[in-house]
Amino acid sequence: MSVTSALRLAEIDTVIAIKEESGDVQWFRAFMAAQRKASPNHRLAGICGGEGLFPYYAMEGASAFSTGAVNLVPNLSTAMWHAVTTSDRTRINAIQEQLAPLTSLRSKPGRSIPVIKEGLRQLGVFSTNACRPPLTELPVSECAEMEAILQAWRYVGI
């Protein structure tokens, strides 16, 4: 989406936020700057898709993040929020390191949602890891990766 199109959306009263999850921090920066210039009381909240990128988006004006990872490890997501809002760079780095295996597994094409569903299945929240087409369940090897990630988180102090 162009910044111009996003600014037009910002004019609609019922649009209250914009979520950017492509990882294009430059686009987000340009949008937030253009919104501030267009209206000193810019109305749209900027939301980052994923806590791993939240530190960088927060520097550009993001006020929140959204991620599927919070369903698996809410304490890490909460810890990231506190670390970013208190500018605790050491803590941010430690949390990003703890999230890295999940981020890597989710970054594979078509895996973002299936990884979270598999994690929820392994935690006993869901009885299945079925996804709506065109997405599919994770291959057995990636289910094992998800299991290892969850196991590692059980032993990490947050």
PDB file of C-alpha atoms in Angstrom:
ATOM      1  CA  MET A   1       0.000   0.000   0.000  1.00  0.00           C
ATOM      2  CA  SER A   2       1.277   3.444  -0.745  1.00  0.00           C
ATOM      3  CA  VAL A   3       1.704   6.002   2.009  1.00  0.00           C
ATOM      4  CA  THR A   4      -0.824   8.184   0.172  1.00  0.00           C
ATOM      5  CA  SER A   5      -3.426   5.403   0.279  1.00  0.00           C
ATOM      6  CA  ALA A   6      -2.757   4.802   3.976  1.00  0.00           C
ATOM      7  CA  LEU A   7      -3.199   8.517   4.668  1.00  0.00           C
ATOM      8  CA  ARG A   8      -6.555   8.402   2.899  1.00  0.00           C
ATOM      9  CA  LEU A   9      -7.583   5.525   5.152  1.00  0.00           C
ATOM     10  CA  ALA A  10      -6.535   7.621   8.143  1.00  0.00           C
ATOM     11  CA  GLU A  11      -9.240  10.114   7.209  1.00  0.00           C
ATOM     12  CA  ILE A  12     -11.983   7.530   7.842  1.00  0.00           C
ATOM     13  CA  ASP A  13     -13.359   7.963  11.366  1.00  0.00           C
ATOM     14  CA  THR A  14     -13.822   4.246  11.995  1.00  0.00           C
ATOM     15  CA  VAL A  15     -10.220   3.394  11.070  1.00  0.00           C
ATOM     16  CA  ILE A  16      -8.271   3.670  14.309  1.00  0.00           C
ATOM     17  CA  ALA A  17      -4.952   1.937  13.642  1.00  0.00           C
ATOM     18  CA  ILE A  18      -2.690   0.618  10.956  1.00  0.00           C
ATOM     19  CA  LYS A  19      -0.865  -2.680  11.384  1.00  0.00           C
ATOM     20  CA  GLU A  20       2.328  -3.105   9.387  1.00  0.00           C
ATOM     21  CA  GLU A  21       3.769  -6.595   9.404  1.00  0.00           C
ATOM     22  CA  SER A  22       5.774  -6.848   6.218  1.00  0.00           C
ATOM     23  CA  GLY A  23       8.932  -5.816   8.060  1.00  0.00           C
ATOM     24  CA  ASP A  24       9.254  -2.645   5.998  1.00  0.00           C
ATOM     25  CA  VAL A  25      10.294  -0.254   8.750  1.00  0.00           C
ATOM     26  CA  GLN A  26      11.153   2.384   6.110  1.00  0.00           C
ATOM     27  CA  TRP A  27       7.545   2.397   4.852  1.00  0.00           C
ATOM     28  CA  PHE A  28       6.257   2.623   8.419  1.00  0.00           C
ATOM     29  CA  ARG A  29       8.615   5.522   9.158  1.00  0.00           C
ATOM     30  CA  ALA A  30       7.438   7.362   6.024  1.00  0.00           C
ATOM     31  CA  PHE A  31       3.781   6.789   6.874  1.00  0.00           C
ATOM     32  CA  MET A  32       4.101   7.957  10.485  1.00  0.00           C
ATOM     33  CA  ALA A  33       6.056  11.067   9.389  1.00  0.00           C
ATOM     34  CA  ALA A  34       3.495  11.868   6.687  1.00  0.00           C
ATOM     35  CA  GLN A  35       0.649  11.389   9.158  1.00  0.00           C
ATOM     36  CA  ARG A  36       2.303  13.770  11.660  1.00  0.00           C
ATOM     37  CA  LYS A  37       2.828  16.336   8.900  1.00  0.00           C
ATOM     38  CA  ALA A  38      -0.770  16.016   7.674  1.00  0.00           C
ATOM     39  CA  SER A  39      -2.188  16.299  11.174  1.00  0.00           C
ATOM     40  CA  PRO A  40      -0.210  17.269  14.269  1.00  0.00           C
ATOM     41  CA  ASN A  41      -2.694  15.218  16.316  1.00  0.00           C
ATOM     42  CA  HIS A  42      -2.308  12.189  14.051  1.00  0.00           C
ATOM     43  CA  ARG A  43      -5.038   9.839  14.937  1.00  0.00           C
ATOM     44  CA  LEU A  44      -4.013   6.399  13.735  1.00  0.00           C
ATOM     45  CA  ALA A  45      -2.126   4.192  16.117  1.00  0.00           C
ATOM     46  CA  GLY A  46       0.773   2.380  14.494  1.00  0.00           C
ATOM     47  CA  ILE A  47       0.915  -1.320  15.246  1.00  0.00           C
ATOM     48  CA  CYS A  48       3.816  -3.625  14.464  1.00  0.00           C
ATOM     49  CA  GLY A  49       3.080  -7.181  13.404  1.00  0.00           C
ATOM     50  CA  GLY A  50       5.411  -9.173  15.633  1.00  0.00           C
ATOM     51  CA  GLU A  51       7.246  -8.445  18.830  1.00  0.00           C
ATOM     52  CA  GLY A  52      10.620  -9.246  17.296  1.00  0.00           C
ATOM     53  CA  LEU A  53      10.432  -6.078  15.191  1.00  0.00           C
ATOM     54  CA  PHE A  54       8.655  -3.978  17.807  1.00  0.00           C
ATOM     55  CA  PRO A  55      11.823  -2.266  19.083  1.00  0.00           C
ATOM     56  CA  TYR A  56      12.514  -0.861  15.618  1.00  0.00           C
ATOM     57  CA  TYR A  57       8.905   0.091  14.916  1.00  0.00           C
ATOM     58  CA  ALA A  58       8.557   1.705  18.359  1.00  0.00           C
ATOM     59  CA  MET A  59      11.443   4.039  17.466  1.00  0.00           C
ATOM     60  CA  GLU A  60       9.355   5.134  14.486  1.00  0.00           C
ATOM     61  CA  GLY A  61       6.135   5.643  16.436  1.00  0.00           C
ATOM     62  CA  ALA A  62       4.501   2.227  16.851  1.00  0.00           C
ATOM     63  CA  SER A  63       2.502   2.122  20.041  1.00  0.00           C
ATOM     64  CA  ALA A  64       1.762  -1.605  20.066  1.00  0.00           C
ATOM     65  CA  PHE A  65       2.529  -4.948  18.467  1.00  0.00           C
ATOM     66  CA  SER A  66       0.448  -7.939  17.511  1.00  0.00           C
ATOM     67  CA  THR A  67       1.693 -11.482  17.166  1.00  0.00           C
ATOM     68  CA  GLY A  68       0.648 -15.103  17.266  1.00  0.00           C
ATOM     69  CA  ALA A  69       3.603 -15.856  19.529  1.00  0.00           C
ATOM     70  CA  VAL A  70       1.729 -14.346  22.471  1.00  0.00           C
ATOM     71  CA  ASN A  71      -0.530 -17.418  22.368  1.00  0.00           C
ATOM     72  CA  LEU A  72       2.439 -19.678  23.059  1.00  0.00           C
ATOM     73  CA  VAL A  73       4.635 -17.610  25.322  1.00  0.00           C
ATOM     74  CA  PRO A  74       2.723 -14.608  26.686  1.00  0.00           C
ATOM     75  CA  ASN A  75       5.382 -13.833  29.275  1.00  0.00           C
ATOM     76  CA  LEU A  76       7.979 -13.184  26.535  1.00  0.00           C
ATOM     77  CA  SER A  77       5.588 -10.869  24.703  1.00  0.00           C
ATOM     78  CA  THR A  78       4.859  -8.982  27.923  1.00  0.00           C
ATOM     79  CA  ALA A  79       8.558  -8.838  28.727  1.00  0.00           C
ATOM     80  CA  MET A  80       9.255  -7.410  25.256  1.00  0.00           C
ATOM     81  CA  TRP A  81       6.656  -4.693  25.787  1.00  0.00           C
ATOM     82  CA  HIS A  82       8.237  -3.675  29.084  1.00  0.00           C
ATOM     83  CA  ALA A  83      11.779  -3.840  27.708  1.00  0.00           C
ATOM     84  CA  VAL A  84      10.902  -1.631  24.734  1.00  0.00           C
ATOM     85  CA  THR A  85       8.904   0.891  26.752  1.00  0.00           C
ATOM     86  CA  THR A  86      11.739   1.199  29.284  1.00  0.00           C
ATOM     87  CA  SER A  87      14.476   1.215  26.606  1.00  0.00           C
ATOM     88  CA  ASP A  88      16.170  -1.820  28.139  1.00  0.00           C
ATOM     89  CA  ARG A  89      18.319  -2.800  25.166  1.00  0.00           C
ATOM     90  CA  THR A  90      20.021  -5.677  26.980  1.00  0.00           C
ATOM     91  CA  ARG A  91      16.636  -7.215  27.816  1.00  0.00           C
ATOM     92  CA  ILE A  92      15.325  -6.608  24.276  1.00  0.00           C
ATOM     93  CA  ASN A  93      18.311  -8.507  22.852  1.00  0.00           C
ATOM     94  CA  ALA A  94      17.844 -11.388  25.296  1.00  0.00           C
ATOM     95  CA  ILE A  95      14.145 -11.703  24.434  1.00  0.00           C
ATOM     96  CA  GLN A  96      14.830 -11.551  20.708  1.00  0.00           C
ATOM     97  CA  GLU A  97      17.357 -14.353  21.164  1.00  0.00           C
ATOM     98  CA  GLN A  98      14.756 -16.448  22.988  1.00  0.00           C
ATOM     99  CA  LEU A  99      12.197 -15.801  20.223  1.00  0.00           C
ATOM    100  CA  ALA A 100      14.645 -16.444  17.363  1.00  0.00           C
ATOM    101  CA  PRO A 101      13.874 -20.160  16.869  1.00  0.00           C
ATOM    102  CA  LEU A 102      10.145 -19.465  16.634  1.00  0.00           C
ATOM    103  CA  THR A 103      10.724 -16.478  14.359  1.00  0.00           C
ATOM    104  CA  SER A 104      12.882 -18.619  12.093  1.00  0.00           C
ATOM    105  CA  LEU A 105      10.351 -21.457  11.920  1.00  0.00           C
ATOM    106  CA  ARG A 106       7.481 -19.039  11.248  1.00  0.00           C
ATOM    107  CA  SER A 107       9.426 -17.239   8.515  1.00  0.00           C
ATOM    108  CA  LYS A 108       9.233 -20.194   6.148  1.00  0.00           C
ATOM    109  CA  PRO A 109       6.632 -19.670   3.397  1.00  0.00           C
ATOM    110  CA  GLY A 110       3.149 -20.639   4.534  1.00  0.00           C
ATOM    111  CA  ARG A 111       4.288 -21.446   8.064  1.00  0.00           C
ATOM    112  CA  SER A 112       3.292 -18.437  10.165  1.00  0.00           C
ATOM    113  CA  ILE A 113      -0.142 -19.723  11.188  1.00  0.00           C
ATOM    114  CA  PRO A 114       0.542 -23.482  11.085  1.00  0.00           C
ATOM    115  CA  VAL A 115       3.470 -23.068  13.498  1.00  0.00           C
ATOM    116  CA  ILE A 116       1.269 -21.320  16.055  1.00  0.00           C
ATOM    117  CA  LYS A 117      -1.510 -23.899  15.612  1.00  0.00           C
ATOM    118  CA  GLU A 118       0.962 -26.738  16.095  1.00  0.00           C
ATOM    119  CA  GLY A 119       2.328 -25.070  19.213  1.00  0.00           C
ATOM    120  CA  LEU A 120      -1.176 -24.689  20.617  1.00  0.00           C
ATOM    121  CA  ARG A 121      -1.857 -28.350  19.837  1.00  0.00           C
ATOM    122  CA  GLN A 122       1.311 -29.394  21.646  1.00  0.00           C
ATOM    123  CA  LEU A 123       0.354 -27.261  24.638  1.00  0.00           C
ATOM    124  CA  GLY A 124      -3.037 -28.994  24.757  1.00  0.00           C
ATOM    125  CA  VAL A 125      -5.042 -25.903  23.811  1.00  0.00           C
ATOM    126  CA  PHE A 126      -6.178 -27.386  20.475  1.00  0.00           C
ATOM    127  CA  SER A 127      -6.861 -31.035  19.710  1.00  0.00           C
ATOM    128  CA  THR A 128      -5.719 -30.573  16.111  1.00  0.00           C
ATOM    129  CA  ASN A 129      -3.301 -28.453  14.127  1.00  0.00           C
ATOM    130  CA  ALA A 130      -5.542 -28.348  11.050  1.00  0.00           C
ATOM    131  CA  CYS A 131      -5.484 -25.159   8.989  1.00  0.00           C
ATOM    132  CA  ARG A 132      -7.834 -23.796   6.370  1.00  0.00           C
ATOM    133  CA  PRO A 133      -6.587 -24.315   2.808  1.00  0.00           C
ATOM    134  CA  PRO A 134      -4.354 -23.311   1.207  1.00  0.00           C
ATOM    135  CA  LEU A 135      -2.350 -23.657   4.438  1.00  0.00           C
ATOM    136  CA  THR A 136      -1.415 -27.128   5.600  1.00  0.00           C
ATOM    137  CA  GLU A 137      -0.261 -28.786   8.787  1.00  0.00           C
ATOM    138  CA  LEU A 138       3.437 -28.702   9.546  1.00  0.00           C
ATOM    139  CA  PRO A 139       5.676 -31.516   8.339  1.00  0.00           C
ATOM    140  CA  VAL A 140       6.693 -33.952  11.083  1.00  0.00           C
ATOM    141  CA  SER A 141      10.226 -32.508  11.203  1.00  0.00           C
ATOM    142  CA  GLU A 142       8.881 -29.017  11.879  1.00  0.00           C
ATOM    143  CA  CYS A 143       6.495 -30.361  14.534  1.00  0.00           C
ATOM    144  CA  ALA A 144       9.612 -31.687  16.249  1.00  0.00           C
ATOM    145  CA  GLU A 145      11.215 -28.231  15.952  1.00  0.00           C
ATOM    146  CA  MET A 146       8.142 -26.689  17.570  1.00  0.00           C
ATOM    147  CA  GLU A 147       8.344 -29.235  20.381  1.00  0.00           C
ATOM    148  CA  ALA A 148      12.009 -28.354  20.966  1.00  0.00           C
ATOM    149  CA  ILE A 149      11.176 -24.638  21.051  1.00  0.00           C
ATOM    150  CA  LEU A 150       8.425 -25.148  23.616  1.00  0.00           C
ATOM    151  CA  GLN A 151      10.699 -27.401  25.680  1.00  0.00           C
ATOM    152  CA  ALA A 152      13.490 -24.799  25.658  1.00  0.00           C
ATOM    153  CA  TRP A 153      11.104 -22.084  26.823  1.00  0.00           C
ATOM    154  CA  ARG A 154      10.197 -24.190  29.859  1.00  0.00           C
ATOM    155  CA  TYR A 155      13.777 -23.840  31.093  1.00  0.00           C
ATOM    156  CA  VAL A 156      14.422 -20.198  30.280  1.00  0.00           C
ATOM    157  CA  GLY A 157      13.999 -17.621  33.006  1.00  0.00           C
ATOM    158  CA  ILE A 158      11.893 -14.779  31.736  1.00  0.00           C
TER     159      ILE A 158
END
